Short mmCIF file of C-alpha atoms and ligand atoms in Angstrom, two decimals:
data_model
loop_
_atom_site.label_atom_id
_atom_site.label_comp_id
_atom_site.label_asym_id
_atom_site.label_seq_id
_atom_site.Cartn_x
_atom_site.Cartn_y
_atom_site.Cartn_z
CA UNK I 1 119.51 82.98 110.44
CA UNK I 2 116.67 81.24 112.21
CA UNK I 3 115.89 82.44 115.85
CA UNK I 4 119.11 81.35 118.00
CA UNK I 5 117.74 81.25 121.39
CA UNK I 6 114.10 80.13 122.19
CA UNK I 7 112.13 82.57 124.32
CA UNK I 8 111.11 81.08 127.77
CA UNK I 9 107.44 80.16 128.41
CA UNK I 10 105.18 81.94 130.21
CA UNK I 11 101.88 81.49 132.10
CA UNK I 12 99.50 83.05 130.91
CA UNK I 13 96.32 84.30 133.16
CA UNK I 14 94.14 86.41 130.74
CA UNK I 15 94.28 87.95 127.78
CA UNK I 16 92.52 91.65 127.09
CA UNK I 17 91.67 92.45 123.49
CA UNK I 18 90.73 96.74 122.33
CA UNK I 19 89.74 98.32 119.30
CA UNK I 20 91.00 101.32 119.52
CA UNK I 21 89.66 103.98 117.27
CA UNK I 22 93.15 106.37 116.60
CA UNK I 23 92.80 109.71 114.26
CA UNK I 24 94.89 109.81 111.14
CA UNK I 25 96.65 113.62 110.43
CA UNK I 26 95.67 113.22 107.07
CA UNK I 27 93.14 110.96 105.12
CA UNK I 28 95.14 107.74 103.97
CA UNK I 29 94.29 107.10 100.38
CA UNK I 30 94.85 103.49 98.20
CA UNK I 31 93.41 102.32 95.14
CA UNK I 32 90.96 99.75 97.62
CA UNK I 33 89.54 102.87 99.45
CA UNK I 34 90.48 106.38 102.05
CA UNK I 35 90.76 105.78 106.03
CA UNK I 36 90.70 108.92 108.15
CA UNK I 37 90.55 106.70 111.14
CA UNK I 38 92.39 103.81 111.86
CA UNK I 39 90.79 101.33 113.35
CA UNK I 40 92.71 98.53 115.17
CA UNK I 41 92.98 95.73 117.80
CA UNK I 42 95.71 95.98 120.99
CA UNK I 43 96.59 92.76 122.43
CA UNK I 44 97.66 92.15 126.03
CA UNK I 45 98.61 89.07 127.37
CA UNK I 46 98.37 88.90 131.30
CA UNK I 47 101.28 86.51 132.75
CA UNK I 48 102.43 85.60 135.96
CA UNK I 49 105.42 87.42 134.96
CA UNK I 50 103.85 90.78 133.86
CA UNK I 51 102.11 91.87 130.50
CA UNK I 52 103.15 91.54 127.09
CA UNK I 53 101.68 93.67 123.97
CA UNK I 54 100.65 93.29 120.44
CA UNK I 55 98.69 94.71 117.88
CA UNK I 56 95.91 92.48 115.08
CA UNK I 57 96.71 95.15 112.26
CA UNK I 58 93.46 94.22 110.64
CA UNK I 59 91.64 97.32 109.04
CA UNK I 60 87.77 97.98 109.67
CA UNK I 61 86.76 96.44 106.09
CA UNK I 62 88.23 93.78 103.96
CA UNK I 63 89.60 95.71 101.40
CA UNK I 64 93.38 94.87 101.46
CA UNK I 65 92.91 91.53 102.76
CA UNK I 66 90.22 88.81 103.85
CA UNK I 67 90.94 90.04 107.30
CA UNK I 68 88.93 92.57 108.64
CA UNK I 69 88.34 94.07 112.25
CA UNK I 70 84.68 92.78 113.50
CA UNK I 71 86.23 89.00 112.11
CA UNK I 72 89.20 89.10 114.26
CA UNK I 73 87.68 90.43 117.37
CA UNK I 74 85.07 87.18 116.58
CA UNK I 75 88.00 84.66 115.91
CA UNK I 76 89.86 85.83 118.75
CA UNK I 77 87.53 85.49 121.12
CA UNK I 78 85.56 82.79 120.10
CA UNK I 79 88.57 80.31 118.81
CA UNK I 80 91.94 81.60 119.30
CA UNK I 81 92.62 83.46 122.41
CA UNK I 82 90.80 79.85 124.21
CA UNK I 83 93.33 77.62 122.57
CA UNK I 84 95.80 79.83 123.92
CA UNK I 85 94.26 79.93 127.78
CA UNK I 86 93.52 76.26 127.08
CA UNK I 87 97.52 75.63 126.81
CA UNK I 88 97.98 77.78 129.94
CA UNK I 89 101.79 77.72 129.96
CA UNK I 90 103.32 78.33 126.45
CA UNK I 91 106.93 79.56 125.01
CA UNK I 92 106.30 82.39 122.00
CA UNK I 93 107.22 79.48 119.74
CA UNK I 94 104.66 77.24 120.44
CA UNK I 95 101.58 79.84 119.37
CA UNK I 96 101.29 79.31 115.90
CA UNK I 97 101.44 75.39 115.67
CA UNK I 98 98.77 76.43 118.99
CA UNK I 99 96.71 78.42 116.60
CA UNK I 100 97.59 75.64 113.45
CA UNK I 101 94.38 74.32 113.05
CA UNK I 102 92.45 77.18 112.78
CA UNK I 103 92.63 78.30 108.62
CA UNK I 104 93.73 81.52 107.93
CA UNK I 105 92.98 84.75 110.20
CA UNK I 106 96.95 85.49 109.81
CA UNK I 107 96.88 88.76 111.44
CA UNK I 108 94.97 88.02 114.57
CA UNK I 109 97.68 85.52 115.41
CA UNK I 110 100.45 87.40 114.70
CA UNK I 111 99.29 89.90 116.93
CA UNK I 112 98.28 87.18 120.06
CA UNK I 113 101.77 86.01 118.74
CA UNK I 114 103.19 89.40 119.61
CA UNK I 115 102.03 90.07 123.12
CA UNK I 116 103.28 86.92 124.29
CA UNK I 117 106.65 87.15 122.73
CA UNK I 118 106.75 90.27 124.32
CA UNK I 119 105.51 89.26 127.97
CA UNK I 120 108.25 86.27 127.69
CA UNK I 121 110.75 88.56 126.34
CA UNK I 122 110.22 91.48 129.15
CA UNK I 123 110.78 88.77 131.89
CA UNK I 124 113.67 87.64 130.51
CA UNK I 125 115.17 91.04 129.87
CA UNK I 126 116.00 90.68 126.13
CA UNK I 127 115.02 92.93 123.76
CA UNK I 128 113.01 92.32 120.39
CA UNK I 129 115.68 92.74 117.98
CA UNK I 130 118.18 91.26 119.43
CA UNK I 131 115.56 87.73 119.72
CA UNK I 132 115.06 88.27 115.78
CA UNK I 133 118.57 88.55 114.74
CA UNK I 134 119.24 92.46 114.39
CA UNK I 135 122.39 93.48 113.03
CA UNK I 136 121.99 97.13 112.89
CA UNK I 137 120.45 99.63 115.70
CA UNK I 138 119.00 102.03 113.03
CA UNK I 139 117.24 101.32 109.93
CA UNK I 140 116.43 103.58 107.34
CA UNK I 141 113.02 105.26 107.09
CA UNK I 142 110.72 105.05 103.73
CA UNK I 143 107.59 106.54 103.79
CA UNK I 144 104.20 105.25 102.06
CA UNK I 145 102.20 108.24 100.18
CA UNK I 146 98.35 108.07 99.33
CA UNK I 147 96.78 109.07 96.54
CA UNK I 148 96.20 112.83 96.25
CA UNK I 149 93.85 115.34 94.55
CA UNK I 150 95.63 115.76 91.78
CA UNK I 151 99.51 115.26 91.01
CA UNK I 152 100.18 118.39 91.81
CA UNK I 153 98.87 117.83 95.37
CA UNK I 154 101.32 114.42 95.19
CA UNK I 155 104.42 116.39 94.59
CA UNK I 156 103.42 118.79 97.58
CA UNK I 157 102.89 116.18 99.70
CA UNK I 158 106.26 114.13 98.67
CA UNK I 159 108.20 117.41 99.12
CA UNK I 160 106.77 117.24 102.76
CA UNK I 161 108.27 113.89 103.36
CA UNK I 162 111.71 114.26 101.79
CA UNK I 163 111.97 117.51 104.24
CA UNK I 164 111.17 115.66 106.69
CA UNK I 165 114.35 113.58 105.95
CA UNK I 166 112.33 110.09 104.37
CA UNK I 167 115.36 108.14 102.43
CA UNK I 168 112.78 106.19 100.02
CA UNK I 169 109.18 107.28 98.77
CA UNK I 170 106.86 104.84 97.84
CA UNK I 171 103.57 106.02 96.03
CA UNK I 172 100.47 104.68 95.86
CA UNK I 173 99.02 103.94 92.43
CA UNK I 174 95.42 103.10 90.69
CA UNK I 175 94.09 102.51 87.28
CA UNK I 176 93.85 106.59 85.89
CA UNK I 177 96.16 107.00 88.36
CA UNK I 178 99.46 105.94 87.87
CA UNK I 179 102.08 107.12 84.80
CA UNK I 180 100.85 111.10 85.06
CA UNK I 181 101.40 110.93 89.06
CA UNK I 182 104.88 108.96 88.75
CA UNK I 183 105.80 111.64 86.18
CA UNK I 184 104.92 114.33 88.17
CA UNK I 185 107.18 113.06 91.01
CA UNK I 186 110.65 112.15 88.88
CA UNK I 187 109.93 115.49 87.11
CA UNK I 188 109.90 117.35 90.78
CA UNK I 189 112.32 115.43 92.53
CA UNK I 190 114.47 114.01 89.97
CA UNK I 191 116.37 110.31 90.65
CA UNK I 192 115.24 110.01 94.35
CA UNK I 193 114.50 106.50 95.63
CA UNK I 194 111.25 105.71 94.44
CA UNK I 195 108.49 102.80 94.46
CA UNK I 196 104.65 102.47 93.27
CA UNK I 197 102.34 100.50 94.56
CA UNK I 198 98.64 99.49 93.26
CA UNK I 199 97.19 97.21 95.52
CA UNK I 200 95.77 94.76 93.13
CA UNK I 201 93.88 97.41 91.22
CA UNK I 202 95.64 95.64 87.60
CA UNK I 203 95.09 93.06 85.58
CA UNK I 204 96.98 91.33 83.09
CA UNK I 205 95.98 93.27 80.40
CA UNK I 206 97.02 96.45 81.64
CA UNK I 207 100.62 95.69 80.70
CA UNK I 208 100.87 98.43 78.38
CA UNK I 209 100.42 101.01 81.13
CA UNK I 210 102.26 99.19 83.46
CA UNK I 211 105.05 98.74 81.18
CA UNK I 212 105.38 102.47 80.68
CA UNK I 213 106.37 103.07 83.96
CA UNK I 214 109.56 101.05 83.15
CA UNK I 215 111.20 104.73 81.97
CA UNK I 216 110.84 105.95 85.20
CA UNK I 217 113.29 103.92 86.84
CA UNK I 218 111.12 102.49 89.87
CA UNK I 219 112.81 100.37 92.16
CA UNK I 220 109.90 98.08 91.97
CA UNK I 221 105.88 97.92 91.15
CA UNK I 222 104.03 96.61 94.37
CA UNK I 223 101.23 94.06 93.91
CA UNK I 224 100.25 95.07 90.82
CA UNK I 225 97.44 92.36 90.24
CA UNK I 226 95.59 90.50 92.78
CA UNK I 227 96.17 88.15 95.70
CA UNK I 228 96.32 84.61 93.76
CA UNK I 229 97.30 86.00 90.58
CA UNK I 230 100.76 84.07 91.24
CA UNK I 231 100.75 83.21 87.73
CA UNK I 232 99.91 86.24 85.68
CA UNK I 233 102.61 88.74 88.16
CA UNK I 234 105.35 86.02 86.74
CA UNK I 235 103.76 86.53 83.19
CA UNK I 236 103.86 90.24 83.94
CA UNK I 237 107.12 89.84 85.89
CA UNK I 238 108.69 88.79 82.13
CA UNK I 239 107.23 92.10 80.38
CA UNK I 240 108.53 94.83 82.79
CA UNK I 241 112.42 96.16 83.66
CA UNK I 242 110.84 97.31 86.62
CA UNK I 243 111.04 94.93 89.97
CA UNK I 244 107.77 92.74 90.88
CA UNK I 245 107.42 93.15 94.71
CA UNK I 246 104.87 91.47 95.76
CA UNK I 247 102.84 92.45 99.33
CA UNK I 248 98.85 90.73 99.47
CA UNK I 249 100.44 87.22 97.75
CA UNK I 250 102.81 86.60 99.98
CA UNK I 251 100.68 85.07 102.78
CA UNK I 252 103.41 82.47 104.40
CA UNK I 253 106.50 81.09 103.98
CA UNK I 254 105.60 78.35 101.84
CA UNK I 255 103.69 81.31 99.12
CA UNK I 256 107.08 82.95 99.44
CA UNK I 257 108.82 80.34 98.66
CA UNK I 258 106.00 79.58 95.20
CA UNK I 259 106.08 82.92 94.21
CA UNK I 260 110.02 82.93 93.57
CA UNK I 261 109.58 79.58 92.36
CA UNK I 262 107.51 80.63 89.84
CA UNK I 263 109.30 84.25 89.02
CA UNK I 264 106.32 86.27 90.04
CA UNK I 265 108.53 88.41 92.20
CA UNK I 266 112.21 89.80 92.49
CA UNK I 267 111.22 91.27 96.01
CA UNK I 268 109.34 90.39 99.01
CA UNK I 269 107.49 93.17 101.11
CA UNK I 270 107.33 91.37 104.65
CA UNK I 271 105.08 92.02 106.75
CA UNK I 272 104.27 90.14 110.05
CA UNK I 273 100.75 90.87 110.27
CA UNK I 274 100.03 89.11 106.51
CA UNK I 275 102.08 86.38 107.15
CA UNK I 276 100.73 85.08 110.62
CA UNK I 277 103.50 86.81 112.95
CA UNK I 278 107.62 88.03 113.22
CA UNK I 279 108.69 84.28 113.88
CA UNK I 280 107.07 83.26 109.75
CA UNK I 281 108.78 86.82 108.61
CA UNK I 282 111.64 86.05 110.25
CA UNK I 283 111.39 82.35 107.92
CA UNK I 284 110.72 84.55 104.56
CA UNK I 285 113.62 86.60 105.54
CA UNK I 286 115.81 83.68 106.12
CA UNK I 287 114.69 82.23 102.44
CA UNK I 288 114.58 85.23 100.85
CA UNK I 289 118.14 85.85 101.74
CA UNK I 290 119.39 81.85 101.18
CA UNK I 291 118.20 82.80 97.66
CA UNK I 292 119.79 86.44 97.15
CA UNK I 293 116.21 88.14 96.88
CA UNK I 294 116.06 91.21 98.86
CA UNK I 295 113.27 92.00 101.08
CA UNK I 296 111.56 94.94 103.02
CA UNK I 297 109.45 95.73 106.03
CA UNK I 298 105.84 96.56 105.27
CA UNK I 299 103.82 98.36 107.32
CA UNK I 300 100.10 98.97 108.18
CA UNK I 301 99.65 102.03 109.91
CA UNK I 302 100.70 100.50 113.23
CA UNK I 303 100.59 102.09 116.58
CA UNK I 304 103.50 102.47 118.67
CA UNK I 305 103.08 98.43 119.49
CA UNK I 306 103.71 96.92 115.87
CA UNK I 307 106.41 100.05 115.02
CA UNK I 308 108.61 99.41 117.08
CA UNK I 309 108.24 95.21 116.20
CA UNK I 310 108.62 96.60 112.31
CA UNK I 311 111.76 98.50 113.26
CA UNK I 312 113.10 95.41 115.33
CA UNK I 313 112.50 93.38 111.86
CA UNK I 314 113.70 95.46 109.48
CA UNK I 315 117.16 95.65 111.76
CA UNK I 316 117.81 91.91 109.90
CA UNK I 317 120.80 91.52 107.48
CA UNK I 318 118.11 90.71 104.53
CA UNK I 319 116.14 93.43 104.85
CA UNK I 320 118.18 95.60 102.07
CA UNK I 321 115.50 98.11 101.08
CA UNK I 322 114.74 100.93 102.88
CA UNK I 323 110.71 99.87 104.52
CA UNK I 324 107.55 101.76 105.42
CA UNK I 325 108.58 102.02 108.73
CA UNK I 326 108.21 105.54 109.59
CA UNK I 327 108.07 107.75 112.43
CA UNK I 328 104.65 107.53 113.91
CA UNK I 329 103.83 111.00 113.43
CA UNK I 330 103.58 110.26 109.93
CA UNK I 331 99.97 109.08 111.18
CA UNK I 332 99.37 109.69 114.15
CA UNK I 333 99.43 113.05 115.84
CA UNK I 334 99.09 110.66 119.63
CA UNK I 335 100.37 107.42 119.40
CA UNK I 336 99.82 105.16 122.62
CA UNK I 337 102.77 104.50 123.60
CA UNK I 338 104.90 107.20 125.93
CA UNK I 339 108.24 107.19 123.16
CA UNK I 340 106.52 106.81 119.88
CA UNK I 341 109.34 106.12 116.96
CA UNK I 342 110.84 109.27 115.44
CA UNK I 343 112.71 110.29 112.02
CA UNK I 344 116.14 111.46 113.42
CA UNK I 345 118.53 111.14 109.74
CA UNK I 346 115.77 110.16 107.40
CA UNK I 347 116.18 106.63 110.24
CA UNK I 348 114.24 105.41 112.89
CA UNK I 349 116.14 103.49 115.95
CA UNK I 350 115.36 99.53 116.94
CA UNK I 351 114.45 99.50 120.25
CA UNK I 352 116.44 98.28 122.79
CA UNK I 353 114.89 97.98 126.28
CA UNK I 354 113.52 94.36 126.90
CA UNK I 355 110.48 93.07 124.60
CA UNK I 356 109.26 95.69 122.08
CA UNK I 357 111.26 98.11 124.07
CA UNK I 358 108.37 100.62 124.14
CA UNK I 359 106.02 101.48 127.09
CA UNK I 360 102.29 101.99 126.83
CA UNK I 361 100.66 105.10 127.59
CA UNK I 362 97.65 103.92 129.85
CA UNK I 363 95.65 107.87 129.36
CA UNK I 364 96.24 107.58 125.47
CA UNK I 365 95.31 103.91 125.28
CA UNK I 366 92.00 104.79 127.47
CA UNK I 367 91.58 107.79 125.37
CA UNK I 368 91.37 105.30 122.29
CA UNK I 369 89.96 102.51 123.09
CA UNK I 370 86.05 101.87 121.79
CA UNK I 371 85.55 98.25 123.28
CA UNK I 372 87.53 96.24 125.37
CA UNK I 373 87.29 92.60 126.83
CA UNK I 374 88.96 90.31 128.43
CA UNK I 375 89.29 86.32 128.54
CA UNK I 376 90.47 84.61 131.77
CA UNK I 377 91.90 81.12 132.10
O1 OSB F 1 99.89 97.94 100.69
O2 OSB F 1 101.56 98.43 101.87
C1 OSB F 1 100.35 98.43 101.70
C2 OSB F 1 98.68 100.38 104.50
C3 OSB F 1 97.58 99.61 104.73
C4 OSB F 1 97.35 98.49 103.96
C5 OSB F 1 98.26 98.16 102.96
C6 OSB F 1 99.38 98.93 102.74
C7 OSB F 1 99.57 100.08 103.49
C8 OSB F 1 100.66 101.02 103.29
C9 OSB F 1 101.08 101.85 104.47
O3 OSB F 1 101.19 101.22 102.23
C10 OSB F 1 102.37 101.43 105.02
C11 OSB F 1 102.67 102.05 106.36
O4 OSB F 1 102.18 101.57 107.39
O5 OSB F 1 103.43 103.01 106.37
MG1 MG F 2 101.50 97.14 99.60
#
């Protein structure tokens, strides 16, 4: 269902931009590299109304995507975050055909999209979900594993997660890396709900090995070969039982909408951050469902800002697979905002005060933040 009631505008008066450096518990590991840091940019937009918060979910190289965080806090200060003071009063709506002409940078305007969704939101008194079409106040809670030592150091770690109640575990995979650690995890855990991902670390001719995960009963193979390999994943897509999800590809509505096209995918990971903010996911949502494909909520190792947006999302009626949207302490051992999300039931709650529903901690935020400016009208 598209949005049913426009947000009201707001004025805006400055916007303040952070990277905040936040400790992970444990070393994240993918086939494109390991973060023990994450590194990330918090958005607040300063309105006559009162503030509104988002998050640029870049990472601090461009590994996963173009997108990386030195580039956004550039864009965003050179080109994007004027356009917005230049328009001075805006609704949440307007911002990306606002931010139109400037190609690509996705994630820095999904987050500038964020904060002022939220500061319109907040001074309406509406909450997130409820703006995006939520049909559910709880979702259920899947949780993304890196790559360990060794498997046996996988199956320790997934046993961790599924005692900590997680409904679906998704495991990341690499080339040398992939049928002997899925193994490992069906033979310890038997038929739980389980997912790989690889990044992009394949190519085409790496069906064999991808094809042998088919006996393991997957739920679906995540971006198995790169970005604008549209073609070869719906080559691939014909050689494997096992789902193609694809994550890095799906870059807008309109790729969405090629990719299932084309058959390169049977699922959509949506994430707002890739796709240039929650008003586009909510779009692939809306033709992902129209077309009985079902989708999930990605996640990139948000802070308590983009969390509880993710948990808002993933509240839609498309959103049939359990996401990554976990409790923060799954990363973070202090998130920044005073109620970060928890696991209660292997599910994490939507929200429901107005905007994202979450308050900032101002010490934590301090405590985090490596550089900070601001840009005034
Ligand atoms: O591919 O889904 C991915 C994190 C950073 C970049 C890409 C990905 C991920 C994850 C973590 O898998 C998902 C999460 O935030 O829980
Ligand atoms: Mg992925």
């Amino acid at each position: 269902m598209p949005i049913a009631r426009a947000a009201a505008s707001v004025a805006l008066e400055a916007i303040e931009l952070r990277v905040l450096h936040l400790p992970l518990v444990s070393p994240f590991t993918t086939s494109f590299g390991t973060e023990t840091v994450r590194e990330v940019i918090v958005v607040r937009a300063r309105t006559v109304d009162g503030d509104g918060w988002g998050e640029i979910v870049t990472q601090q190289a461009p590994l996963y995507s173009s997108e990386y965080t030195q580039g956004a806090w550039d864009v965003a200060q050179r080109f994007l975050v004027p356009a917005l003071l230049d328009a001075g009063t805006l609704a949440p709506e307007q911002v990306a055909g606002i931010l139109e002409p400037f190609v690509g940078h996705r994630m820095v305007k999904a987050g500038l999209e964020l904060a002022i969704l939220d500061a319109a939101l907040r001074a309406e008194g509406r909450p997130l979900g409820e703006y995006l079409g939520a049909v559910v106040d709880r979702v259920p809670s899947g949780v993304s594993v890196g790559i360990q030592r060794d498997p046996a150091a996988l199956v320790e770690a997934v046993g961790g997660y599924l005692d900590a109640g997680y409904v679906r575990i998704k495991i990341k995979i690499k080339p040398g890396r992939d049928v002997a650690d899925t193994a490992a995890v069906r033979d310890a855990f038997g038929a739980i709900p389980l997912q790989v991902d690889a990044n992009s670390a394949y190519t085409l001719a790496d069906g064999a090995t991808l094809a042998e995960l088919d006996r393991f009963d997957l739920l679906l193979i995540e971006q198995p070969l790169q970005e604008d390999d549209i073609v070869d994943h719906a080559t691939l897509a014909a050689r494997l039982r096992t789902p193609v999800c694809l994550d890095e590809s799906i870059v807008s509505a309109k790729a969405a909408a090629d990719a299932l096209a084309l058959g390169a995918a049977s699922v959509i990971n949506i994430k707002a951050g890739r796709v240039g903010g929650y008003l586009e996911a909510v779009r692939i949502h809306d033709l992902c469902r129209e077309a009985g494909v079902p989708v999930w909520c990605g996640g990139m190792l948000e802070t308590g800002i983009g969390r509880a947006a993710n948990a808002a999302l993933a509240a839609l009626p498309g959103f049939t697979l359990p996401g990554d949207v976990s409790a923060s302490d799954r990363f973070y051992a202090r998130d920044i905002v005073t109620e970060p999300i928890r696991l209660e039931d292997g599910h994490v709650r939507v929200p429901t005060g107005h905007g994202l529903g979450v308050e900032i901690d101002p010490v934590a935020l301090e405590d985090a933040t490596v550089a900070r400016a601001e840009l005034r009208r």
